[in-house]
Short mmCIF file of C-alpha atoms in Angstrom, two decimals:
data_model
loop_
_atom_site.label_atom_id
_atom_site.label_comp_id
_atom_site.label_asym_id
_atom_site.label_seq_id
_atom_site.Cartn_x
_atom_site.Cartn_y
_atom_site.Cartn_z
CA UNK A 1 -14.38 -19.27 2.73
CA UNK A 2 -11.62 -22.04 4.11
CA UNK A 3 -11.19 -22.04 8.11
CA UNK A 4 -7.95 -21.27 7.04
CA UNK A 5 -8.68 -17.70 5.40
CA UNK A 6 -7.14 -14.56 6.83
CA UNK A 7 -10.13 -12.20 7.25
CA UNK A 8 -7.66 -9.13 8.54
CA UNK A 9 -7.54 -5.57 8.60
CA UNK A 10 -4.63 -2.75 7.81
CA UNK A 11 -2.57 0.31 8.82
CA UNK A 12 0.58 1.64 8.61
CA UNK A 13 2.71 3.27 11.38
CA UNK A 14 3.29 6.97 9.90
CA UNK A 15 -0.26 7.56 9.54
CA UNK A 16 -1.49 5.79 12.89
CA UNK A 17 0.89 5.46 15.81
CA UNK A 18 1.49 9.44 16.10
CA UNK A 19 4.28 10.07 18.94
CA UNK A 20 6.32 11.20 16.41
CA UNK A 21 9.41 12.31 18.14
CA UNK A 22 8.82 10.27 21.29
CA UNK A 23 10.73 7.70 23.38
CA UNK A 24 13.75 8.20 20.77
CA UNK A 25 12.15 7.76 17.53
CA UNK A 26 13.77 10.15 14.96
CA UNK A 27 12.27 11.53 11.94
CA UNK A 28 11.22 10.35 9.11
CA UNK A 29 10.82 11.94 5.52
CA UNK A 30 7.45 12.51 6.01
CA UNK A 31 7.65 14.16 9.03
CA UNK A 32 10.36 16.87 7.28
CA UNK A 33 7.37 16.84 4.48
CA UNK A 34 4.84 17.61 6.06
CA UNK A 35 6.28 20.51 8.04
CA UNK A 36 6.17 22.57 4.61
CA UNK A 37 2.92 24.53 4.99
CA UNK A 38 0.57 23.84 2.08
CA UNK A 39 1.59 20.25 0.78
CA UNK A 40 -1.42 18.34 3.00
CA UNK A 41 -4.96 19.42 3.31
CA UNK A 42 -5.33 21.52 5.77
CA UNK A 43 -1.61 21.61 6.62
CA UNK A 44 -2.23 18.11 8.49
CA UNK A 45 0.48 15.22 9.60
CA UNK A 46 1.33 12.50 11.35
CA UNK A 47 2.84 14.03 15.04
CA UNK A 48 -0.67 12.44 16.90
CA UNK A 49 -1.81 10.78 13.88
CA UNK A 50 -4.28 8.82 16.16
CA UNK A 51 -2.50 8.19 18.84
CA UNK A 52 -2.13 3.97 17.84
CA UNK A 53 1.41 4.44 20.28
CA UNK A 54 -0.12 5.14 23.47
CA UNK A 55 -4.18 3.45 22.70
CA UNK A 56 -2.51 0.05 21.04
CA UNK A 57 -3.84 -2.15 23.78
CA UNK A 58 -7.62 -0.84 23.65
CA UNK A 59 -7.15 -0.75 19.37
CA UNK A 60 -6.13 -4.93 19.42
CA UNK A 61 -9.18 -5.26 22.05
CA UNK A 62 -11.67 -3.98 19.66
CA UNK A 63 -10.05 -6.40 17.21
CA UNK A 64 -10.14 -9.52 18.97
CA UNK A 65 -13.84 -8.26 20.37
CA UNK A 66 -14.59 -8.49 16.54
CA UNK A 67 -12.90 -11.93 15.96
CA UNK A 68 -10.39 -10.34 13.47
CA UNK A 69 -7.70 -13.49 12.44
CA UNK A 70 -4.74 -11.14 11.05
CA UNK A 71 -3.59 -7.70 12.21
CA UNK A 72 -1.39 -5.82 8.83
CA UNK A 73 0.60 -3.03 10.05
CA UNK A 74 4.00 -1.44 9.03
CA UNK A 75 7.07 -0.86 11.64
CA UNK A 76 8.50 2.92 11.45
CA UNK A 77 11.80 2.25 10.43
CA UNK A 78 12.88 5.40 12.30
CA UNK A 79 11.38 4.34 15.31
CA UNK A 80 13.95 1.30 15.42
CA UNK A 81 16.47 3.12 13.80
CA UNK A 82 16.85 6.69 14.50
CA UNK A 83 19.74 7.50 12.17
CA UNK A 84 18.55 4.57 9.95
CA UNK A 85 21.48 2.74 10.81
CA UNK A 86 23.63 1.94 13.47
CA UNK A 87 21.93 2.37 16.75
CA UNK A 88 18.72 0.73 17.74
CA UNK A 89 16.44 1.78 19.66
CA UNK A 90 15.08 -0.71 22.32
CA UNK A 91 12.04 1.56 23.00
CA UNK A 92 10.83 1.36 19.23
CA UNK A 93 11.27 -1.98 19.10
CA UNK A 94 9.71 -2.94 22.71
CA UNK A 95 6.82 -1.12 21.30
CA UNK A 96 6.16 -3.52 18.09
CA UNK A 97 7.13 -6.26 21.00
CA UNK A 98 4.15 -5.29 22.72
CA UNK A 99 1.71 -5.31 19.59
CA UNK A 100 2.83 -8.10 18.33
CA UNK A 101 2.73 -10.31 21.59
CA UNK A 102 -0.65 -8.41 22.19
CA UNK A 103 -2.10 -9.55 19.07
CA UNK A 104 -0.66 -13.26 19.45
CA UNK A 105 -1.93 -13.36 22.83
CA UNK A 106 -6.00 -12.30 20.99
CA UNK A 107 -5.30 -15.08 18.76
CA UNK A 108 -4.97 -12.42 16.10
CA UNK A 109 -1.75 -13.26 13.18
CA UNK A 110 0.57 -10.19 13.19
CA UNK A 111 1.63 -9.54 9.45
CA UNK A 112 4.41 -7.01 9.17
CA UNK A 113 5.53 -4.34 6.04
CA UNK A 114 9.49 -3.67 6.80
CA UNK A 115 8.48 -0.44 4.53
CA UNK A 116 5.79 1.71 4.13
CA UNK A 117 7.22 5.29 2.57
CA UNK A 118 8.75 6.01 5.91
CA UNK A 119 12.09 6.60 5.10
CA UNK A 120 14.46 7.90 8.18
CA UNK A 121 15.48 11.24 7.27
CA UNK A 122 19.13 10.90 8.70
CA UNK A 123 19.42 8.51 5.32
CA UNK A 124 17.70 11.33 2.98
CA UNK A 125 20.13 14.02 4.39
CA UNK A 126 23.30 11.37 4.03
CA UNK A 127 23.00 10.37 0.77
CA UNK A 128 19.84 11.15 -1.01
CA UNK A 129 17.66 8.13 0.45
CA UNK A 130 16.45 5.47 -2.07
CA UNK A 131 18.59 7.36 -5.37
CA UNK A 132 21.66 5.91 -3.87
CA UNK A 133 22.99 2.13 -3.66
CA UNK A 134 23.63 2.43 -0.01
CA UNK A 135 19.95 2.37 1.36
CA UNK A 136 19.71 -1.39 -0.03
CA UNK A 137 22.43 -2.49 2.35
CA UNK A 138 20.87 -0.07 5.34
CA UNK A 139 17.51 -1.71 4.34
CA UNK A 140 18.97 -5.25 4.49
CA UNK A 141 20.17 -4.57 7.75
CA UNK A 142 17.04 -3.31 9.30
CA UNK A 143 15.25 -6.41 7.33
CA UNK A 144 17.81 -8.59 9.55
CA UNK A 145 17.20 -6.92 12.85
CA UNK A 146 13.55 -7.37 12.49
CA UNK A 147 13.91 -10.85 11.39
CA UNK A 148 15.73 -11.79 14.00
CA UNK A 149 13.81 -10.14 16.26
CA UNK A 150 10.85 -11.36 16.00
CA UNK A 151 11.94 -14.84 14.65
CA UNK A 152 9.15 -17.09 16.07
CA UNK A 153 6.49 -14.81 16.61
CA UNK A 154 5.83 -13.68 12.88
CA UNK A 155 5.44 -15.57 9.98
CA UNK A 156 3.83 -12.72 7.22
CA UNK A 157 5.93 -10.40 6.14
CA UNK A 158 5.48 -7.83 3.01
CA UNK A 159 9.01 -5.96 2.15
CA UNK A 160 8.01 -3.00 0.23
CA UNK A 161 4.75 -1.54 -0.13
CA UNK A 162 3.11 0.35 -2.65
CA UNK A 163 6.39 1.06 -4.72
CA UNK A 164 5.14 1.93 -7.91
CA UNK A 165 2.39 5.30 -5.96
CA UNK A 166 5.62 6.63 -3.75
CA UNK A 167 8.26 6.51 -6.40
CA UNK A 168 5.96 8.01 -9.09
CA UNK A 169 4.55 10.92 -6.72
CA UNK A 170 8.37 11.18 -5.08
CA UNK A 171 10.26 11.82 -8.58
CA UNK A 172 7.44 12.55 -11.18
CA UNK A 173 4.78 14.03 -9.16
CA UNK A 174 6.33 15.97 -6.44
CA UNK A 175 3.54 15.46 -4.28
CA UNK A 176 5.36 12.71 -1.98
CA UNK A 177 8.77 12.81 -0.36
CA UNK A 178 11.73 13.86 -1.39
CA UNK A 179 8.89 16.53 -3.53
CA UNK A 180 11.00 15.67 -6.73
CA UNK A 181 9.66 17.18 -10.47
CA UNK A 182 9.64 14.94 -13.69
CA UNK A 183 12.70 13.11 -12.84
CA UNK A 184 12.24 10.31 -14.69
CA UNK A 185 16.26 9.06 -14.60
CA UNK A 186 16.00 8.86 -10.78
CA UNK A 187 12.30 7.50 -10.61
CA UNK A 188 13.90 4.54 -12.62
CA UNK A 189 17.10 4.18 -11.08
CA UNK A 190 15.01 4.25 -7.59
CA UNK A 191 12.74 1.53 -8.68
CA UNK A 192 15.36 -0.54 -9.51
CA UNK A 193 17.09 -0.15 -6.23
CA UNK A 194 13.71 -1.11 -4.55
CA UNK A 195 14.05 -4.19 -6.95
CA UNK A 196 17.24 -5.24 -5.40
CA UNK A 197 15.99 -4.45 -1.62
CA UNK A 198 13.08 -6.62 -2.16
CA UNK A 199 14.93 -9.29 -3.75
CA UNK A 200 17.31 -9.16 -1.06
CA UNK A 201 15.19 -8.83 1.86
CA UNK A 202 12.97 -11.83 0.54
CA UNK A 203 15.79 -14.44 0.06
CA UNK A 204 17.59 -13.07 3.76
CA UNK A 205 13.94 -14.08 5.10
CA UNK A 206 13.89 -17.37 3.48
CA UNK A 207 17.59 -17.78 5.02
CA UNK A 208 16.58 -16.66 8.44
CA UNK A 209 12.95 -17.74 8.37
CA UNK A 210 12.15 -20.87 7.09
CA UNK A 211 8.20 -21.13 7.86
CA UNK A 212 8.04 -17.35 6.87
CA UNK A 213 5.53 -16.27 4.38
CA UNK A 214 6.92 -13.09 2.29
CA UNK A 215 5.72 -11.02 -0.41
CA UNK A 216 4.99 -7.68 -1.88
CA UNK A 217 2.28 -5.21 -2.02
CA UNK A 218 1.35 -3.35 -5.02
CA UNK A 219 -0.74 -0.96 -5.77
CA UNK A 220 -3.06 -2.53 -8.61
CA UNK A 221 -5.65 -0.77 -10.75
CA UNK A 222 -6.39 -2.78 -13.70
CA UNK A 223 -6.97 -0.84 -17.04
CA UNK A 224 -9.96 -1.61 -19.24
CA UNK A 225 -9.11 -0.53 -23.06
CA UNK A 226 -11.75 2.64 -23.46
CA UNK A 227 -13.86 0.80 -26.26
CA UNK A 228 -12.87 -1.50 -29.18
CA UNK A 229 -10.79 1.14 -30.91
CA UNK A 230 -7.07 -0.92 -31.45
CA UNK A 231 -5.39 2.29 -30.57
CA UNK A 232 -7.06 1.88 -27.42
CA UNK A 233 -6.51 -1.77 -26.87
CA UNK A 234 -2.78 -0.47 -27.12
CA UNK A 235 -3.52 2.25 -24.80
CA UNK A 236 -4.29 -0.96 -22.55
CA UNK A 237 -1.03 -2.84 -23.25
CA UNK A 238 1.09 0.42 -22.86
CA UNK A 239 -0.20 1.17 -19.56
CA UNK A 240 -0.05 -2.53 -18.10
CA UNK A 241 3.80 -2.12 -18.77
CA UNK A 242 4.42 0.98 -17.70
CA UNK A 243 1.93 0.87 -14.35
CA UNK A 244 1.39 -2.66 -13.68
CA UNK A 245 3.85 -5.34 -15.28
CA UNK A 246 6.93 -3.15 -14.58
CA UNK A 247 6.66 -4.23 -10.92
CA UNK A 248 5.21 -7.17 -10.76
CA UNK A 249 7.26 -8.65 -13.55
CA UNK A 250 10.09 -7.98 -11.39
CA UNK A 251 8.52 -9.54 -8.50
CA UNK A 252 6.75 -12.57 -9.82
CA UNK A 253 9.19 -13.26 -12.83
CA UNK A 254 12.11 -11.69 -12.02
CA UNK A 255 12.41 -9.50 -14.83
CA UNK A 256 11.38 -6.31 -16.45
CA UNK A 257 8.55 -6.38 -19.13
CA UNK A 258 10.38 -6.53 -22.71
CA UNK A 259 8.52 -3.87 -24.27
CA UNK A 260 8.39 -1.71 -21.04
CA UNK A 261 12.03 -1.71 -20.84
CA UNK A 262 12.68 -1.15 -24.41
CA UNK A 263 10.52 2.02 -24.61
CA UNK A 264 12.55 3.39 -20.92
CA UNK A 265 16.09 2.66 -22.57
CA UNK A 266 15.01 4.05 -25.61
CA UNK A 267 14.38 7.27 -23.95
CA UNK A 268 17.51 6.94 -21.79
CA UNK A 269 15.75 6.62 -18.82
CA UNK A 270 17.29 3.04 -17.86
CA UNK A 271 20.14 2.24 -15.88
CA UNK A 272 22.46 -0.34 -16.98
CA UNK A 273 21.14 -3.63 -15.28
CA UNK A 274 24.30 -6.31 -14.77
CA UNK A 275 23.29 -10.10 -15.45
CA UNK A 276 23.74 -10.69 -11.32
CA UNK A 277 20.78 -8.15 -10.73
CA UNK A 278 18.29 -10.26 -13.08
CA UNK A 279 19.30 -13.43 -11.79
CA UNK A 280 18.98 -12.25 -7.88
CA UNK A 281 15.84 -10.98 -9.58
CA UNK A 282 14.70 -14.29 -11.02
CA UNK A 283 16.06 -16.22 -7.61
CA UNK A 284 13.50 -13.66 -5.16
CA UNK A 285 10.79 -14.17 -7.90
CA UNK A 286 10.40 -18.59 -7.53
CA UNK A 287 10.89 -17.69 -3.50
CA UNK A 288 8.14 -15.08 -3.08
CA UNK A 289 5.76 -16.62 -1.27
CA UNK A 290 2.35 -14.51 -2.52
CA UNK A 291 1.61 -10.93 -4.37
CA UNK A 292 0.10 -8.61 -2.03
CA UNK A 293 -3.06 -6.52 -3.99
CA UNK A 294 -3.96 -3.45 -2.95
CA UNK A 295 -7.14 -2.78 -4.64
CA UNK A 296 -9.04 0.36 -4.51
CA UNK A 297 -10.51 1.00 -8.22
CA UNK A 298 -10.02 0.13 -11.78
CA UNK A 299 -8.59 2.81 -14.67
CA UNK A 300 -9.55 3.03 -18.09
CA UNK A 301 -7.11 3.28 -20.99
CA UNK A 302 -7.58 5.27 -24.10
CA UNK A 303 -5.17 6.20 -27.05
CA UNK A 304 -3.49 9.84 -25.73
CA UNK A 305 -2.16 11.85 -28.59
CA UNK A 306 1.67 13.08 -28.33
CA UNK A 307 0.53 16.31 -27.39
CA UNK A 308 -1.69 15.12 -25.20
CA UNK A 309 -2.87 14.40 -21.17
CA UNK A 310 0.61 14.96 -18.83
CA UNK A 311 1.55 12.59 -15.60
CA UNK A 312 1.67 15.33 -13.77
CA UNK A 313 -2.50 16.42 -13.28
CA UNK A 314 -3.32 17.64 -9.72
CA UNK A 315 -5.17 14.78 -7.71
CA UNK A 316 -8.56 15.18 -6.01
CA UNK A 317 -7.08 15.52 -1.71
CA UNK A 318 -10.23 17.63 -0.87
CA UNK A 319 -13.36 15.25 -1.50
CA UNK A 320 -14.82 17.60 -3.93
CA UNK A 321 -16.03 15.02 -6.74
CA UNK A 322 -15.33 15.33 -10.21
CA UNK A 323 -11.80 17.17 -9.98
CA UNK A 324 -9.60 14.73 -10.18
CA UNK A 325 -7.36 15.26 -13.36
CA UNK A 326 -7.06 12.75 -15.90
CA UNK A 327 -3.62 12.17 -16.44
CA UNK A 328 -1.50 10.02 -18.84
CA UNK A 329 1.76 9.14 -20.89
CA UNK A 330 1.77 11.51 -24.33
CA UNK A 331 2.11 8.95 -27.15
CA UNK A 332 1.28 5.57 -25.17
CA UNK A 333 -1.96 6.02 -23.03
CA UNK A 334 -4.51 8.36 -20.80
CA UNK A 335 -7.03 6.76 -18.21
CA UNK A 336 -10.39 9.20 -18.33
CA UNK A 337 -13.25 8.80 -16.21
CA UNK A 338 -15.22 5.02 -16.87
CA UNK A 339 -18.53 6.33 -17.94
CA UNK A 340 -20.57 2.88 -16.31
CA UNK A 341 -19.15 3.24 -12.75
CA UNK A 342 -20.26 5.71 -10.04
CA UNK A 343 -16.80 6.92 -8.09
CA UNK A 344 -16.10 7.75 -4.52
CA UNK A 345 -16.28 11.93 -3.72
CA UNK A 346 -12.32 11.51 -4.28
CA UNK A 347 -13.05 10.76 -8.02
CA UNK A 348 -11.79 6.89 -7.76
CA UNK A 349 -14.60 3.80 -9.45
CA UNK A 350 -16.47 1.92 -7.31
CA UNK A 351 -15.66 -1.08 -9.29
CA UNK A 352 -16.10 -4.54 -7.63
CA UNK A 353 -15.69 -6.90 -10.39
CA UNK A 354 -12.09 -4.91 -11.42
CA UNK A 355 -10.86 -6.99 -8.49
CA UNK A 356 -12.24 -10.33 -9.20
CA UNK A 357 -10.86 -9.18 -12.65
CA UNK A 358 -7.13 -8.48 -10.68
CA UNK A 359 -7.26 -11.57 -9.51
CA UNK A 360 -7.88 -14.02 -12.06
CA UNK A 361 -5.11 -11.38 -14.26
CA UNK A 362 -2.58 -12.40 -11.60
CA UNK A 363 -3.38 -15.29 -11.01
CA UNK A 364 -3.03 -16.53 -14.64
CA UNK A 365 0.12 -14.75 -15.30
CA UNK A 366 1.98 -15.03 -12.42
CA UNK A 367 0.51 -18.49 -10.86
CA UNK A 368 1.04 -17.19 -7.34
CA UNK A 369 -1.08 -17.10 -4.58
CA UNK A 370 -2.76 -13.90 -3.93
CA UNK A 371 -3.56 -11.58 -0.40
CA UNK A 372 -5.84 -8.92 -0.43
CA UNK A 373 -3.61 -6.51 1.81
CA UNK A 374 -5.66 -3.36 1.83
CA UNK A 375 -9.18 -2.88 0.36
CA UNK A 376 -11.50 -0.28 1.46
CA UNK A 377 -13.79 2.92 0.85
CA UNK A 378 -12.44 6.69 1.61
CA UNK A 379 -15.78 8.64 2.89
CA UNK A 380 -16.74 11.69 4.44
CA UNK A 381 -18.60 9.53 8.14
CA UNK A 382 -20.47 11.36 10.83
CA UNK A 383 -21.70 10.66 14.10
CA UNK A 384 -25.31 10.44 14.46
CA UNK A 385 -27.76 12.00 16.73
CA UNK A 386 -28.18 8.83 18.27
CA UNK A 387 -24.23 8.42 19.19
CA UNK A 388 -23.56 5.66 15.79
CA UNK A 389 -21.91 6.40 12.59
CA UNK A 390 -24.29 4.05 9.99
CA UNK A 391 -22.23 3.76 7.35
CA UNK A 392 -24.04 1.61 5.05
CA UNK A 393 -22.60 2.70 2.19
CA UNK A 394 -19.03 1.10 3.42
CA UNK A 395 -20.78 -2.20 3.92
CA UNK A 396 -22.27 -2.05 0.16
CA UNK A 397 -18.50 -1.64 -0.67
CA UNK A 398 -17.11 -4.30 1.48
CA UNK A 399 -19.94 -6.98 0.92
CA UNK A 400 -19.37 -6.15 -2.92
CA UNK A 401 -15.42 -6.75 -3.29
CA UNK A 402 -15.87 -9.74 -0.68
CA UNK A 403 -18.25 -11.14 -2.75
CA UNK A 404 -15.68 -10.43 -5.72
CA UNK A 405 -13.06 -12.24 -4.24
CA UNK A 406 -15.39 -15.37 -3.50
CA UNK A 407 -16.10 -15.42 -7.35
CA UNK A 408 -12.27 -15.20 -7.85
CA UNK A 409 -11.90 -18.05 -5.64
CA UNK A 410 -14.57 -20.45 -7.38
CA UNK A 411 -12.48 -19.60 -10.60
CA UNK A 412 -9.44 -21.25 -9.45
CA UNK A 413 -7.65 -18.20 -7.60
CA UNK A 414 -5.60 -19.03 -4.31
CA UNK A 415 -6.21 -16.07 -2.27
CA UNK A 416 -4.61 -16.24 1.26
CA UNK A 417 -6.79 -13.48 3.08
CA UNK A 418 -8.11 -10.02 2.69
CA UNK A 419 -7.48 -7.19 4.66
CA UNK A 420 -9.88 -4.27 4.97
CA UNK A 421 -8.28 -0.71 4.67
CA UNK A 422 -8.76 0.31 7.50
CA UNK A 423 -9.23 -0.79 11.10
CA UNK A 424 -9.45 2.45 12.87
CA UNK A 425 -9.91 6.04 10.72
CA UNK A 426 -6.49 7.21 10.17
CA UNK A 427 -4.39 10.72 8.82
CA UNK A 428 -5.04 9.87 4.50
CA UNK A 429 -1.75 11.23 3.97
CA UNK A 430 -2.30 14.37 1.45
CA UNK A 431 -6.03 14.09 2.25
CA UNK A 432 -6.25 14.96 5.94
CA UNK A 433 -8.46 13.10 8.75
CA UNK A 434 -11.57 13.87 7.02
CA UNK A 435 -10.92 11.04 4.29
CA UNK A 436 -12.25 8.24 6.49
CA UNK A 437 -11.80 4.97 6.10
CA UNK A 438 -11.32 3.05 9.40
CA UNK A 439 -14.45 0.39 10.81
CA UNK A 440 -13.71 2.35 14.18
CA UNK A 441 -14.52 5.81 14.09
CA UNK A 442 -11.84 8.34 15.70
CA UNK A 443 -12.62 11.49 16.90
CA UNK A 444 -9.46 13.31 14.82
CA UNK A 445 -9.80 15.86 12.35
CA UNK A 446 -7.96 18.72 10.39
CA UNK A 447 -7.46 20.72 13.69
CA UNK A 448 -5.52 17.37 15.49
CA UNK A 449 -7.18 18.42 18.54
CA UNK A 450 -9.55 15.73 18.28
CA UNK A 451 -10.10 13.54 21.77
CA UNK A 452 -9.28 10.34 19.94
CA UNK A 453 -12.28 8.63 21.10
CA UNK A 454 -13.38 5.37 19.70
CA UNK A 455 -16.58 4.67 18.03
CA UNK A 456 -17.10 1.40 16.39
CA UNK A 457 -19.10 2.13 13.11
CA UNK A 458 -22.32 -0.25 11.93
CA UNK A 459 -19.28 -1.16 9.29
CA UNK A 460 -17.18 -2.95 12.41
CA UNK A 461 -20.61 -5.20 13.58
CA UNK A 462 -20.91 -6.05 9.73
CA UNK A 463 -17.54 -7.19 9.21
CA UNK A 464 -17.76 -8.77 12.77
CA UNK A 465 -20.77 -11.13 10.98
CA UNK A 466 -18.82 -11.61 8.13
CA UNK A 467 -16.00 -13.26 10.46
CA UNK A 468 -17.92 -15.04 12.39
CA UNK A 469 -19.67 -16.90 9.39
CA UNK A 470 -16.32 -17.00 7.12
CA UNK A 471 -17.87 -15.16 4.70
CA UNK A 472 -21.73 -16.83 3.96
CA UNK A 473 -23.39 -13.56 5.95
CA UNK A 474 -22.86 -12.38 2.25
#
């Protein structure tokens, strides 16, 4: 790879910092989630998570000690902002002052998501969080004070991650905050206030930050049609608009999909959409600087019958392979298992070459430059009896997608860096502690009694290689 690639590695601040109520933070709507017995495995959350508030300094020592170049993490918007407005908190943000100068002062690049599902509860309880209008302005202004704040010292920013996973299990799912059923009018009017947040938040950083760098991370599973059927190359085109296209569109074009948006209004699931939204749209879309990919496996697409597979299956959060429902849009599409891949014990493909195929898709559609912001493999890890956790099967995965996005690159794909999900194990949100993904092993589990103890897996030396020789170790 260039001397200028970003080999980094991710994390977000609900499911690693932990201190969840301390030095003034207030809660968030995961925190009131999670407090419902029954909705995480094992009845697990984020109050130690583990413990990335008080063990920050010895985390970004590990990281330098394996030459990492870029550090991705989210800021807990609570944590700033207790009442997610108004009052800041100078102990939240002298926090994110000391990991950010402490990974400048490693030599590692902080890059920063403004939002990663933590919402502060105070604006849930107000007015009904991301349903109403009003959270776009209280967004903006927490996208000011951060830009402001660390004007200088940052220069990657991501605005909204993952939008299209925690509206779809917040409003259709239940199975995210605010635990909403099938409510398709709000899941749409929510995405398109997201829309207008991102916009927003990516021109006032262009304003306010000239040399900044600012994009989006999505969520992106590219569908393979099932087999030559036309009903199933359909299937394909159906579920690109409805799963993939209807947010990066909006990102990279500035726009909706046509057909996407005919089949929501249709149903009279759209809101009305004034001219001045699709041309701030349009404006965001030429100053977006790169797409962020989040890439964990690839779906297949078949024809689903009207009375067929529901959105609404129960996902696999235990590790018990081969549970995982399939799930789909009656009428338009269903993605059942790929018969020629092998999957992870939480029922997602092991499917290299669906990311080389992400990123030649994006890059020929959208003609943007690409980062890898979190790529990695969920597994069950154990220590050893000789004190090591040999994950080998994590370095097959890694060497496999990094390989994938070399081949992208030798086809003419500008791809920025790639970020390894995760750095240290962290809480998997529904799935507990025991979903591990981290190249540092922490002692954490369902119980959150763990000591917290750090164990660099044979994962951590790998990557270290990998670093060190930008890439040719492969």
């Amino acid at each position: 790879m260039d001397k200028n690639f970003l080999w980094g590695c991710s994390s977000t601040a609900y499911q690693s910092e932990g201190a969840s109520s301390e030095d003034g933070k207030g809660p968030s709507v995961w925190d009131v989630f999670t407090s419902v017995p029954g909705r995480t495995l094992g009845n697990t959350d984020g109050r130690i998570g583990v413990d990335f508030y008080h063990r920050w300094e010895g985390d970004l020592d590990l990281m330098a000690e394996m030459g990492l170049k870029l550090y991705h993490f989210s800021i807990s918007w609570p944590r700033v902002l207790p009442e997610g407005r108004g009052r800041v908190n100078e102990a939240g943000l002298a926090f994110y002052d000391k990991v950010v100068d402490g990974c400048i002062s490693r030599g590692i690049e902080p890059m920063i998501t403004l939002y990663h599902w933590d919402l502060p509860q105070a604006l849930q309880d107000a007015y009904g969080g991301w349903e109403d209008p009003q959270c776009i302005d209280d967004f903006l202004a927490y996208a000011k004070l951060l830009f402001e704040h660390f004007k200088g010292r940052v220069k990657y920013w991501i605005t909204i991650n993952e939008a299209n996973i925690f509206t779809k299990f917040g409003w259709l799912t239940a199975m995210h905050p605010p635990a909403k059923f099938d409510q398709k009018i709000p899941f749409f009017r929510v995405n398109h206030h997201l829309f207008l947040a991102h916009a927003k938040a990516v021109l006032l950083a262009k304003e306010l930050l000239p040399d900044a760098k600012v994009g989006a991370s999505f969520a992106y599973g590219p569908g393979y049609a099932f087999d030559c059927d036309p009903r199933n190359a359909e299937a394909r085109q159906n579920f690109d608009e409805l799963e993939n296209y209807w947010w990066l569109d909006v990102y990279c074009m500035g726009d909706y999909p046509m057909v996407g948006e005919h089949y929501a209004r249709m149903n009279g699931w759209m809101p009305d959409i004034p001219d001045e939204d699709r041309a701030l749209f349009r404006e965001a879309a030429e100053a977006m600087d790169f797409i962020g990919v989040n890439y964990y496996h690839s779906n297949v697409c078949e024809y689903n019958p009207p009375d067929g597979a529901q959105p609404f299956g129960t996902p696999n959060v235990t590790g018990e392979q081969g549970v995982d429902a399939v799930t789909g849009l009656p009428g338009l599409y269903k993605n059942p298992p790929n018969p020629y891949l092998r999957t992870t014990d939480w029922d997602w493909t092991i499917d290299a070459t669906g990311l080389k195929f992400a990123c030649r898709e994006l890059t020929s559609r959208y003609r943007k430059p690409i980062f890898i912001t979190e790529n990695g493999l969920g597994h069950f890890d154990s220590v050893e009896s000789d004190g090591r956790i040999h994950d080998g099967y994590r370095v097959k995965f890694l060497r496999q997608h990094i390989a994938a996005v070399e081949e992208a690159v030798d086809m003419g794909c500008d791809i920025l860096g790639y970020c390894v999900w995760t750095f240290t194990d962290l809480l998997s949100w529904l799935n507990g502690y025991q979903k591990r993904y981290g190249l540092v092993y922490v002692d954490q589990d369902e119980s959150m009694q763990g000591s917290l103890a750090r164990t660099p897996k044979d994962s951590y030396y790998w990557y270290q290689s990998v670093i060190a020789s930008r890439g040719r170790v492969l």
